[in-house]
XYZ file of C-alpha atoms in Angstrom:
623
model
C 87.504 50.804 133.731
C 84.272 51.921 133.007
C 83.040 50.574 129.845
C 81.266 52.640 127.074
C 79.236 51.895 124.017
C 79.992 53.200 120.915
C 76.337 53.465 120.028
C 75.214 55.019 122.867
C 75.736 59.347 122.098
C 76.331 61.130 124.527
C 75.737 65.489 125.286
C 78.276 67.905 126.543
C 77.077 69.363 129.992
C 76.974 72.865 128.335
C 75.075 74.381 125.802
C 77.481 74.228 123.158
C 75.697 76.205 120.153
C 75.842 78.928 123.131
C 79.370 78.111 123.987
C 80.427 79.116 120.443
C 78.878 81.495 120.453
C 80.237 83.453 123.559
C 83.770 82.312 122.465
C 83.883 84.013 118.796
C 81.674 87.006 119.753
C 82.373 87.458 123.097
C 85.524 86.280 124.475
C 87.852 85.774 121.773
C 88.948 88.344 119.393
C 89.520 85.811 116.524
C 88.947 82.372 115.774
C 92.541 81.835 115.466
C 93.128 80.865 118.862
C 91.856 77.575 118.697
C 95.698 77.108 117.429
C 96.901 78.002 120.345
C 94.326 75.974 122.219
C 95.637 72.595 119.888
C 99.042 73.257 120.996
C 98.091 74.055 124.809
C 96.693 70.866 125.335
C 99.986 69.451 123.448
C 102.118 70.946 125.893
C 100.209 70.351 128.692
C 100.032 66.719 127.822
C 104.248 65.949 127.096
C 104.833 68.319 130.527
C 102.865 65.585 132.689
C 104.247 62.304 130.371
C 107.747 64.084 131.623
C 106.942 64.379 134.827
C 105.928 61.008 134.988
C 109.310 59.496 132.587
C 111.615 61.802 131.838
C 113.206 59.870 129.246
C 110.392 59.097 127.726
C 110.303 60.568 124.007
C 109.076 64.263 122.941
C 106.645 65.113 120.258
C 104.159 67.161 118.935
C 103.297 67.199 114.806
C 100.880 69.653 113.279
C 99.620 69.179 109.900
C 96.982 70.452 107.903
C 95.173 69.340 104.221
C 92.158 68.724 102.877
C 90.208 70.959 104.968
C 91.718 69.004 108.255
C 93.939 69.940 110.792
C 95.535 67.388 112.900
C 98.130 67.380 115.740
C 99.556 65.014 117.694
C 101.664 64.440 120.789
C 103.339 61.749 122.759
C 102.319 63.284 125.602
C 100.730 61.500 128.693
C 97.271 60.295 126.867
C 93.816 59.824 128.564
C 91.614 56.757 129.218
C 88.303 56.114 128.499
C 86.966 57.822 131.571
C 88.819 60.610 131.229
C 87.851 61.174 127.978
C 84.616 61.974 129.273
C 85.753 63.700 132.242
C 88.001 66.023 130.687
C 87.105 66.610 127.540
C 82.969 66.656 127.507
C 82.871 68.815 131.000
C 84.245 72.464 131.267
C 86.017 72.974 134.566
C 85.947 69.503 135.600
C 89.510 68.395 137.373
C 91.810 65.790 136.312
C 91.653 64.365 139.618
C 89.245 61.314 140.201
C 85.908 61.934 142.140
C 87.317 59.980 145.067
C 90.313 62.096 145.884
C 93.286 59.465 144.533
C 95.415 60.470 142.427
C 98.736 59.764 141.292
C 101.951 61.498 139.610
C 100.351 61.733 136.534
C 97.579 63.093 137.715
C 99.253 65.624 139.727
C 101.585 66.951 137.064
C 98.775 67.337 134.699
C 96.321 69.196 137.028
C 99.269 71.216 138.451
C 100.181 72.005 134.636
C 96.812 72.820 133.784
C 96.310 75.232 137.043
C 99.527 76.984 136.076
C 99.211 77.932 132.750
C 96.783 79.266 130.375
C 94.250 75.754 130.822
C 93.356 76.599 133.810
C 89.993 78.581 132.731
C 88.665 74.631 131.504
C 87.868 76.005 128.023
C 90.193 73.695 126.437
C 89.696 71.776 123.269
C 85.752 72.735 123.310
C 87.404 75.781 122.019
C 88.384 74.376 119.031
C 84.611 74.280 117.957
C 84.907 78.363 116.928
C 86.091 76.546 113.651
C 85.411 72.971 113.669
C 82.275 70.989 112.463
C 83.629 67.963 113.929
C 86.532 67.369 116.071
C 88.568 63.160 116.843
C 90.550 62.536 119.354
C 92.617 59.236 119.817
C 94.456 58.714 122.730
C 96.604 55.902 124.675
C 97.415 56.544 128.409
C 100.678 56.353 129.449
C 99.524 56.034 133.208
C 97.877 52.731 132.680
C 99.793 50.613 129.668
C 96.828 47.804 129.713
C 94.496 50.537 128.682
C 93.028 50.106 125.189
C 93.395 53.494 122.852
C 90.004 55.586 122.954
C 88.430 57.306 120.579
C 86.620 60.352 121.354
C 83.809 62.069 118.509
C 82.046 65.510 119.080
C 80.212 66.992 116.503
C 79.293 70.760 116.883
C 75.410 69.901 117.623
C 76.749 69.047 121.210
C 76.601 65.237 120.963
C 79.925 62.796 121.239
C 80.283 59.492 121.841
C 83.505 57.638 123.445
C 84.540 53.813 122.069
C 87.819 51.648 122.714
C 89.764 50.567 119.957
C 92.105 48.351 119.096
C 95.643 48.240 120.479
C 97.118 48.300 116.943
C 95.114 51.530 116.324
C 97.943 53.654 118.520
C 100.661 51.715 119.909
C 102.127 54.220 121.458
C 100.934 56.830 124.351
C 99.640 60.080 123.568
C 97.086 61.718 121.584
C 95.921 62.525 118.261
C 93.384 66.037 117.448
C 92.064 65.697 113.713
C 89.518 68.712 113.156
C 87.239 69.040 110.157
C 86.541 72.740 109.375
C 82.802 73.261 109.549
C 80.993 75.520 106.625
C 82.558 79.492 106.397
C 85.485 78.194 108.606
C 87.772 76.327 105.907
C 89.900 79.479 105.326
C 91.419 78.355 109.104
C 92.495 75.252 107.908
C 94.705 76.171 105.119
C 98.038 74.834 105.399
C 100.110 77.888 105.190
C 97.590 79.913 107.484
C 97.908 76.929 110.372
C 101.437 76.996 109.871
C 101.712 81.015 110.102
C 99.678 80.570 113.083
C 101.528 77.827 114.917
C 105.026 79.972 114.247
C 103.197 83.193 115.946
C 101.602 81.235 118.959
C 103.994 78.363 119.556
C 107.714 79.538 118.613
C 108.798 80.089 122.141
C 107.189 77.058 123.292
C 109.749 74.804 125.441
C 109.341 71.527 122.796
C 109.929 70.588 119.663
C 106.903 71.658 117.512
C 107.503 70.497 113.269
C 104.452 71.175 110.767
C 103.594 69.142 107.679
C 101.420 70.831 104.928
C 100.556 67.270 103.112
C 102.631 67.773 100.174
C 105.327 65.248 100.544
C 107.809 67.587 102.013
C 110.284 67.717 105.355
C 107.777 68.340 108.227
C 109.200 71.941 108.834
C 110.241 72.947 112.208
C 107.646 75.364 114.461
C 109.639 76.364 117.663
C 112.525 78.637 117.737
C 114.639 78.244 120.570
C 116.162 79.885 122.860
C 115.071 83.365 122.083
C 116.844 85.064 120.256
C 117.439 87.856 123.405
C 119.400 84.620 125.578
C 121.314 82.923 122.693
C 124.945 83.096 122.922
C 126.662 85.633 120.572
C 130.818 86.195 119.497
C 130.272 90.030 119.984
C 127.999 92.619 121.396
C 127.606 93.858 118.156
C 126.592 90.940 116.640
C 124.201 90.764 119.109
C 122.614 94.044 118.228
C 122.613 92.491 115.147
C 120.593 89.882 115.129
C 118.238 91.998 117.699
C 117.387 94.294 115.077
C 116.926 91.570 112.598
C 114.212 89.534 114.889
C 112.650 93.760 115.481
C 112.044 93.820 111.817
C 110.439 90.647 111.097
C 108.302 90.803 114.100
C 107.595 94.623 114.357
C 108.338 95.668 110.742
C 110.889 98.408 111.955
C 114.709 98.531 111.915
C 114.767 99.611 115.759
C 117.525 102.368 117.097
C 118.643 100.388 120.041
C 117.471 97.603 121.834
C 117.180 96.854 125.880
C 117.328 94.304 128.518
C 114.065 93.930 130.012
C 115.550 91.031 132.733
C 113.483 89.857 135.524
C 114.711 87.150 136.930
C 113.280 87.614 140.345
C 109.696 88.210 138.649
C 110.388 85.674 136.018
C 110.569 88.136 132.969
C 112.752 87.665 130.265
C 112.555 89.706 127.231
C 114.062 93.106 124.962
C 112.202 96.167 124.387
C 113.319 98.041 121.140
C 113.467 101.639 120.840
C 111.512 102.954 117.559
C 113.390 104.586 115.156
C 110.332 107.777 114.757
C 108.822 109.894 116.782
C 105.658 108.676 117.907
C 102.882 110.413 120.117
C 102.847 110.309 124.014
C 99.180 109.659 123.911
C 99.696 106.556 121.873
C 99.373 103.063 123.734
C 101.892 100.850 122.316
C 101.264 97.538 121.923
C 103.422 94.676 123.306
C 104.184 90.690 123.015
C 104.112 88.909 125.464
C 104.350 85.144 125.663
C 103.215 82.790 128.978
C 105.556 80.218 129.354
C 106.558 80.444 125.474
C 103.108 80.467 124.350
C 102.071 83.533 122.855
C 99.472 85.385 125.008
C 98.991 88.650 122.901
C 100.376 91.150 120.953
C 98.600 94.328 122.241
C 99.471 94.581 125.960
C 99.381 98.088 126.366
C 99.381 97.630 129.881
C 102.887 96.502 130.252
C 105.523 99.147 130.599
C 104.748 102.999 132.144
C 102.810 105.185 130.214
C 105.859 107.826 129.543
C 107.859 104.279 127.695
C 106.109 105.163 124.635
C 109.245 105.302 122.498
C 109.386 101.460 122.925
C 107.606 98.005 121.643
C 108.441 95.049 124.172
C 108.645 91.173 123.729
C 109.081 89.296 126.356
C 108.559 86.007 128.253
C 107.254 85.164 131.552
C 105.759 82.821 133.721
C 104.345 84.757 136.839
C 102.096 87.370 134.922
C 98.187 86.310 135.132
C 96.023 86.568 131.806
C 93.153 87.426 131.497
C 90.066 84.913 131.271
C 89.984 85.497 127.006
C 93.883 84.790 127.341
C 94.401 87.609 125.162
C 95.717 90.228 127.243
C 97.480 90.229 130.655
C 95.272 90.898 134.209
C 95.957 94.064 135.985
C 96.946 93.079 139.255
C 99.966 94.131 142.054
C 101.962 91.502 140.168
C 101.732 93.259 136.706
C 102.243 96.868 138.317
C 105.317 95.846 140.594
C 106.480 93.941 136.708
C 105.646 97.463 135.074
C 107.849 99.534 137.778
C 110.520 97.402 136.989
C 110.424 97.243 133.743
C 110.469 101.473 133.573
C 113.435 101.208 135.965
C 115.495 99.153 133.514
C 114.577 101.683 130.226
C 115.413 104.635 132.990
C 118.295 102.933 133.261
C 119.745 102.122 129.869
C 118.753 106.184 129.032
C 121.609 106.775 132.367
C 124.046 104.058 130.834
C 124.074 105.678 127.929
C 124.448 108.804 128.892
C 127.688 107.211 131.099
C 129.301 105.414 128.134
C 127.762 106.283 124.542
C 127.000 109.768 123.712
C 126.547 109.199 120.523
C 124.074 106.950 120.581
C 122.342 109.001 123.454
C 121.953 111.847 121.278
C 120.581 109.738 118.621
C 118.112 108.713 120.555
C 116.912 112.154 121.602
C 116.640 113.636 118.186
C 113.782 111.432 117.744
C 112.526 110.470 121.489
C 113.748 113.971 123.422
C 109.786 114.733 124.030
C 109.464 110.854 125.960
C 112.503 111.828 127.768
C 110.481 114.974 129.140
C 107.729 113.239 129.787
C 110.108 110.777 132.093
C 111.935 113.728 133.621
C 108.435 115.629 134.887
C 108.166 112.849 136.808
C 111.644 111.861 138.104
C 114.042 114.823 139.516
C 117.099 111.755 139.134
C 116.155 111.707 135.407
C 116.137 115.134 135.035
C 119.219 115.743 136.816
C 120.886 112.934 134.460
C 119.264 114.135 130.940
C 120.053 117.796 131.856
C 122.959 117.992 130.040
C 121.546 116.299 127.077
C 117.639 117.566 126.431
C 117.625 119.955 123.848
C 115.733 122.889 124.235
C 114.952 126.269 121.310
C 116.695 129.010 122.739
C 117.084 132.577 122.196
C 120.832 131.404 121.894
C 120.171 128.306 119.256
C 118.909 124.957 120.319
C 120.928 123.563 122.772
C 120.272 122.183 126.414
C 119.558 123.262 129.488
C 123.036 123.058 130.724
C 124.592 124.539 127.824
C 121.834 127.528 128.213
C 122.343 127.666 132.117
C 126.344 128.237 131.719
C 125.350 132.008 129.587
C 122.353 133.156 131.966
C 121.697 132.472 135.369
C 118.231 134.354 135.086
C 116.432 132.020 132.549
C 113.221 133.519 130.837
C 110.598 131.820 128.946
C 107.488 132.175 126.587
C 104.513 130.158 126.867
C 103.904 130.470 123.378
C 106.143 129.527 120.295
C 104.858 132.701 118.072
C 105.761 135.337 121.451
C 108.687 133.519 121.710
C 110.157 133.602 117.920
C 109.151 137.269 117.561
C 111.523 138.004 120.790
C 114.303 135.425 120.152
C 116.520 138.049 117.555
C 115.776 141.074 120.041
C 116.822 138.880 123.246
C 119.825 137.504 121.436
C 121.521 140.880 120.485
C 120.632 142.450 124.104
C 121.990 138.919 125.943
C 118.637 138.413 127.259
C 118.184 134.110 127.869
C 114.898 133.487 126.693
C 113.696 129.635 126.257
C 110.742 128.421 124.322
C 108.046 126.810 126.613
C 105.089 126.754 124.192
C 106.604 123.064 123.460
C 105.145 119.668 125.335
C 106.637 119.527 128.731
C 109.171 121.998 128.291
C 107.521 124.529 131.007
C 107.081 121.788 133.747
C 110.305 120.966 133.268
C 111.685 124.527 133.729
C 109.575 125.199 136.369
C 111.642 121.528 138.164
C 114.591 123.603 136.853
C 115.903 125.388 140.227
C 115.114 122.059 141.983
C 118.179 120.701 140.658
C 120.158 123.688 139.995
C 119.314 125.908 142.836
C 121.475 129.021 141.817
C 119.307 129.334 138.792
C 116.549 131.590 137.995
C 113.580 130.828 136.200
C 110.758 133.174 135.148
C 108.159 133.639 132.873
C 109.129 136.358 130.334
C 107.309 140.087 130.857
C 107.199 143.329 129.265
C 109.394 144.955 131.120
C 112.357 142.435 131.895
C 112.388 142.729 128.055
C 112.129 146.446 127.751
C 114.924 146.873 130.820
C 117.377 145.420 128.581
C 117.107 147.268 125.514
C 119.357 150.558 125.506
C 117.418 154.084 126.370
C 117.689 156.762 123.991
C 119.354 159.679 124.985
C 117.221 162.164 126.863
C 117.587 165.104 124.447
C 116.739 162.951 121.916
C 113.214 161.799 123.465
C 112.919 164.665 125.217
C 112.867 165.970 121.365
C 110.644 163.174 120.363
C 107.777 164.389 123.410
C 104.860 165.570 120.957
C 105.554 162.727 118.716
C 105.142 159.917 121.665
C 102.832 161.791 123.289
C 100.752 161.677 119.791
C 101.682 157.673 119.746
C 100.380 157.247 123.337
C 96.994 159.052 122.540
C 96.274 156.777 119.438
C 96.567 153.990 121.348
C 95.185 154.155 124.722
C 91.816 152.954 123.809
C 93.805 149.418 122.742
C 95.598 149.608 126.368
C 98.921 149.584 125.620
C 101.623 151.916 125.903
C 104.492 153.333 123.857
C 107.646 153.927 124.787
C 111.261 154.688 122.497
C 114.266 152.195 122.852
C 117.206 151.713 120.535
C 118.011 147.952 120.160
C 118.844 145.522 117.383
C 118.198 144.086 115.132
C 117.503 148.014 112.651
C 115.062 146.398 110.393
C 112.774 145.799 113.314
C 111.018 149.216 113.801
C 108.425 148.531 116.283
C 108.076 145.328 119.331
C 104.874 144.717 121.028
C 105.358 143.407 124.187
C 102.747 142.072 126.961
C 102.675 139.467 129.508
C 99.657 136.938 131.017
C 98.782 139.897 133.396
C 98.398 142.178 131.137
C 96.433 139.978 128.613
C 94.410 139.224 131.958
C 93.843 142.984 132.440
C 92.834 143.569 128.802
C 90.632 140.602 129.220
C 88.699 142.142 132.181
C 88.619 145.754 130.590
C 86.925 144.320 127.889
C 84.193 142.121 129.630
C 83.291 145.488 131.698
C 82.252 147.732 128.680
C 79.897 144.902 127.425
C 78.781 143.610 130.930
C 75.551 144.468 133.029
C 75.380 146.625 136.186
C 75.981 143.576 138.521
C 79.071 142.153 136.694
C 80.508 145.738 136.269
C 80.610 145.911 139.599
C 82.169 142.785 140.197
C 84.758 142.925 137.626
C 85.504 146.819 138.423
C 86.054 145.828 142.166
C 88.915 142.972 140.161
C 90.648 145.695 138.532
C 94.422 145.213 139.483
C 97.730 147.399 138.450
C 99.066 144.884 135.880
C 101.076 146.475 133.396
C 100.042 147.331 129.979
C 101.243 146.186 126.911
C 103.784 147.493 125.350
C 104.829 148.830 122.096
C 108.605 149.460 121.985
C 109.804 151.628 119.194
C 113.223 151.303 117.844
C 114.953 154.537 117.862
C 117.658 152.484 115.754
C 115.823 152.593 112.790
C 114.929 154.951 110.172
C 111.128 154.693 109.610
C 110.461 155.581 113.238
C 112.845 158.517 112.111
C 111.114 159.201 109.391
C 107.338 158.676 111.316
C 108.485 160.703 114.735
C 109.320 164.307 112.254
C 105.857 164.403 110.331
C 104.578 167.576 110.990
C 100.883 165.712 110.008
C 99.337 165.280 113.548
C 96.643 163.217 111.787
C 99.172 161.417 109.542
C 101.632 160.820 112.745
C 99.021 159.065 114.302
C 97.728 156.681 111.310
C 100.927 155.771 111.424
C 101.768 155.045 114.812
C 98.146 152.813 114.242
C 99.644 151.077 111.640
C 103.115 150.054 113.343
C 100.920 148.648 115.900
C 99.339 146.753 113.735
C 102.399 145.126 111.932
C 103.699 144.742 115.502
C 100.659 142.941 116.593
C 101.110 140.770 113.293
C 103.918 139.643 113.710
C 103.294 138.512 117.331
C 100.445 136.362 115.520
C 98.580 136.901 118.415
C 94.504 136.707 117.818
C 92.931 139.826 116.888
C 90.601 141.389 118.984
C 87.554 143.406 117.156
C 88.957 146.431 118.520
C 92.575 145.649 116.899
C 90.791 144.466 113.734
C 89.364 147.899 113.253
C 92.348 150.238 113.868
C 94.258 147.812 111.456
C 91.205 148.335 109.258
C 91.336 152.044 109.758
C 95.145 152.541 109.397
C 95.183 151.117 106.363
C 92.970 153.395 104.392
C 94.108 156.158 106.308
C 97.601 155.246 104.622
C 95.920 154.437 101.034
C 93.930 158.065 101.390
C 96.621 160.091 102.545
C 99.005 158.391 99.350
C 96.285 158.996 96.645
C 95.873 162.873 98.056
C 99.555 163.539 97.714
C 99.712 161.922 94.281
C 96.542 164.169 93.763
C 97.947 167.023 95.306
C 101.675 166.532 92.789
C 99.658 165.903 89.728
C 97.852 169.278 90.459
C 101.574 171.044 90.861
C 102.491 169.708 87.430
C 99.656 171.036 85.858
C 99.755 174.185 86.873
C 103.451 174.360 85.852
């Protein structure tokens, strides 16, 4: 062995002050990683003393006091050489220069190549918090070997010395770190213990803590997860599932699910949040590396339309990235991420199978996920058909329920079009559907994919006005000067006027138009105020959409009241004003030309009520 003199200091092969530097500002998101880094090399030190004697003993103590944090392991220890090799170079193998190497060796590089150590950061990490970091270790590949002591202060300098055999009997190694100046809020006990439980609790050994106050070193590592322990009853299961969702998530979940990969090496449950949360909003997931905790904001994990869930899982065939904070995006993640959408898709059809109940649960608060899914998936759709509720001219109720009263299905683009036609459909067993929702036209427009013998179309004028009873012909023909008055008043807004009797009475006037003729309108409008060029251009686009429409009901007794004025002038400020309310309650946007016949009806209305109070006051006085 090579021999080294504790006098003689030594400087890292890196510029340290710069390493730091990169890790805290750069790289890491928090110093509270160098945790994870303590119990890395832990692990990564008892996997290669078991690969080397398996019956040799397991353990790993973390304590913190005093501004100190120490951990130690019985794990497979490093000599003097190695000590310099290992921990003053970054990216330096295990394996010696000349190519031997023995079991030891091998299980410790293989260790440190398959997990998160394999980006040689390693304990230099440690230095985002530490002013001074001491390491003694004991081989357990060489029992002659004296213990070593290894001293790096953050300036970059260490030195490596032998000790004693009486200073560690025993192989394995010992991390004490002294918190350097602004850092000492790292090494409080009860933040190094909440830290240990978060990184390390999946972690395959035995992990205890020990705040310095006389106490039972408490235990770190919870084992097996809770989704693979053994349970008396499903429902004790679901139990305890929603238990370890609300002290990790901070939510009581709806229902949890399998997310088994045994193939890919996944092992986890996703739980289903009990509100409605946004489409657009990335979810973040936990995910732990072979037990150790990797991150908790992998919003790369499941499929964009799993919003409705937050995942935990373990795995060890996922790649992180080189901050080992969040998982790398590679064919291995998106063939995980396939996978893992197939097993929520397929929980939503097991449900739907076996439990109902619970399936409509879940699509009080997650129906608009659910259409997101089905856009995509024609399987899903078919499935969730019978389930996806939908606002109907009929109630809410779904598409299958809807499909069984109308085989020619209708819809609205907008909510306020369709909630000032939903009462008029309803009594004339018209099947309209509300579309101005998320998703809800795409998936209508999927609609006669899976049901073929249905019809879908947009809603127009005149499937409306087709379905609302005609007055009698000597009755209109009777009304003539009054809708020919009507019609007159309102050609310069484009739209027509025509009589109906429908329900419900108290309705005494429906404006109806459609995207064509809002197009139209559009176009008739840009050509009044365009030049000579674009009038020619949008004249030569003139097309034979209909008009809109307003329908008025012969049913009820204003329009009565309104068609036998004998006022020409009158009959047509009021016609203007039924327009008006119509186009209110359509709460479409005003146009300035609709803005000034409202304008204009209304103080026709207030002038023509103060001249006939005039005109009675002047009766009574000369009586």
């Amino acid at each position: 062995m090579t021999s080294t003199s504790p006098s003689t200091p030594h400087s890292f092969q890196v510029d340290l002050r710069g390493l730091v530097d990169l890790l805290s500002h750069h790289l890491y998101s928090s110093p509270r990683v160098y945790v994870r880094e303590l119990l890395q090399n832990a692990v990564d030190a008892i996997t290669a003393r078991h690969a080397l004697d398996p019956t040799a003993e397991i353990r790993i103590r973390l304590s913190a006091a005093g501004g100190r944090v120490t951990i130690e392991d019985s794990g497979i220890g490093l000599t003097a050489d190695e000590a310099h090799s290992l921990l003053a170079t970054i990216g330096r193998s295990s394996k010696r220069a000349g190519g031997g190497s023995d079991l030891n060796e091998q299980g410790l590089e293989a260790t440190r190549q398959e997990f998160l150590g394999q980006f040689g950061i390693g304990l230099l990490a440690c230095f985002v918090v530490a002013r001074q970091i001491r390491v003694v270790t004991r081989s357990a590949r060489d029992p002659h070997a004296a213990p070593v002591e290894w001293l790096a202060t953050d300036d970059g300098a260490y030195t490596v010395r032998e000790l004693p055999h009486e200073a560690r009997p025993e192989p394995g190694t010992t991390v004490v770190l002294e918190a350097r100046p602004g850092a000492a809020e790292w090494a409080v006990p009860a933040k190094v213990e909440e830290l240990a439980r978060d990184y390390g609790s999946l972690l395959p050994y035995e992990i205890t803590f020990d705040d310095g106050e006389g106490g039972e070193p408490r235990p770190v590592t919870d084992r097996p997860a809770v989704w693979d322990r053994p349970f008396p009853t499903p429902d004790a299961r679901r139990v305890a599932l929603a238990g370890h969702c609300a002290q990790l998530f901070g939510f009581t979940p709806l229902d949890s699910i399998d997310l088994d990969l045994p193939v890919a090496g996944v092992r986890g449950v996703a739980y289903v949040l009990p509100e409605p949360t946004s489409p657009a909003h990335r979810a973040g997931h936990r995910v732990h590396l072979k037990g150790m905790l990797l991150t908790e904001r992998a919003d790369n994990l499941l499929p964009d339309w799993a919003f409705f869930v937050r995942a935990v899982l373990d795995t060890d065939t996922l790649r992180p990235t080189a901050s080992r904070e969040n998982l790398y995006d590679d064919e291995t993640l998106a063939a995980v991420r396939e996978a893992l959408g197939s097993r929520v898709r397929g929980w939503l059809a097991e449900l739907a199978a076996s439990d109902p109940d619970r399936l409509a649960a879940f699509l009080q608060v997650h129906h608009l996920g659910v259409k997101s899914m089905a856009r995509h998936d024609s399987e899903l759709l078919g499935l969730m058909l019978p389930w996806l509720p939908f606002e109907t001219s009929d109630g809410s109720m779904s598409l299958q329920e809807f499909a069984a009263a109308h085989t020619d299905i209708h819809f609205t683009r907008t909510v306020e079009e369709f909630r000032q036609i939903a009462p008029i459909a309803a009594a004339h067993g018209l099947g309209v559907i509300n579309a101005g929702y998320t998703y809800d036209a795409d998936l209508l427009a999927l609609l006669p994919a899976v049901r073929p013998e249905l019809k879908v179309t947009e809603l127009n004028a005149g499937a409306v006005t087709e379905r609302l009873d005609p007055v009698p012909t000597a009755a209109e023909l009777a009304l003539a000067p009054f809708l020919a008055t009507a019609r007159t008043r309102l050609e310069p807004q484009s739209c027509d006027v025509v009589l109906r009797a429908f329900q419900p009475v108290a309705v005494p006037a429906l404006y109806l138009d459609d995207r064509q003729a809002r197009q139209e309108r559009d176009r008739t409008a840009a050509l009044e105020t365009a030049d000579s060029l674009w009038s020619g251009i949008l004249g030569a686009l003139r097309g034979s959409a209909p008009r809109a429409r307003l329908v008025l009901n012969h049913n009820n007794p204003l329009i009565r009241r309104i068609a036998a004025l004998s006022d020409e002038a009158l009959t047509g400020t009021a016609v203007e004003s039924l327009y008006g309310q119509a186009l209110l309650m359509s709460q479409r946007p005003l146009r300035p030309a609709d803005s000034t016949l409202l304008n204009r009806a209304f103080l026709g209305l207030l002038e023509w009520a103060t001249h006939s109070t005039d005109d009675r006051d002047a009766q009574e006085d000369q009586k």
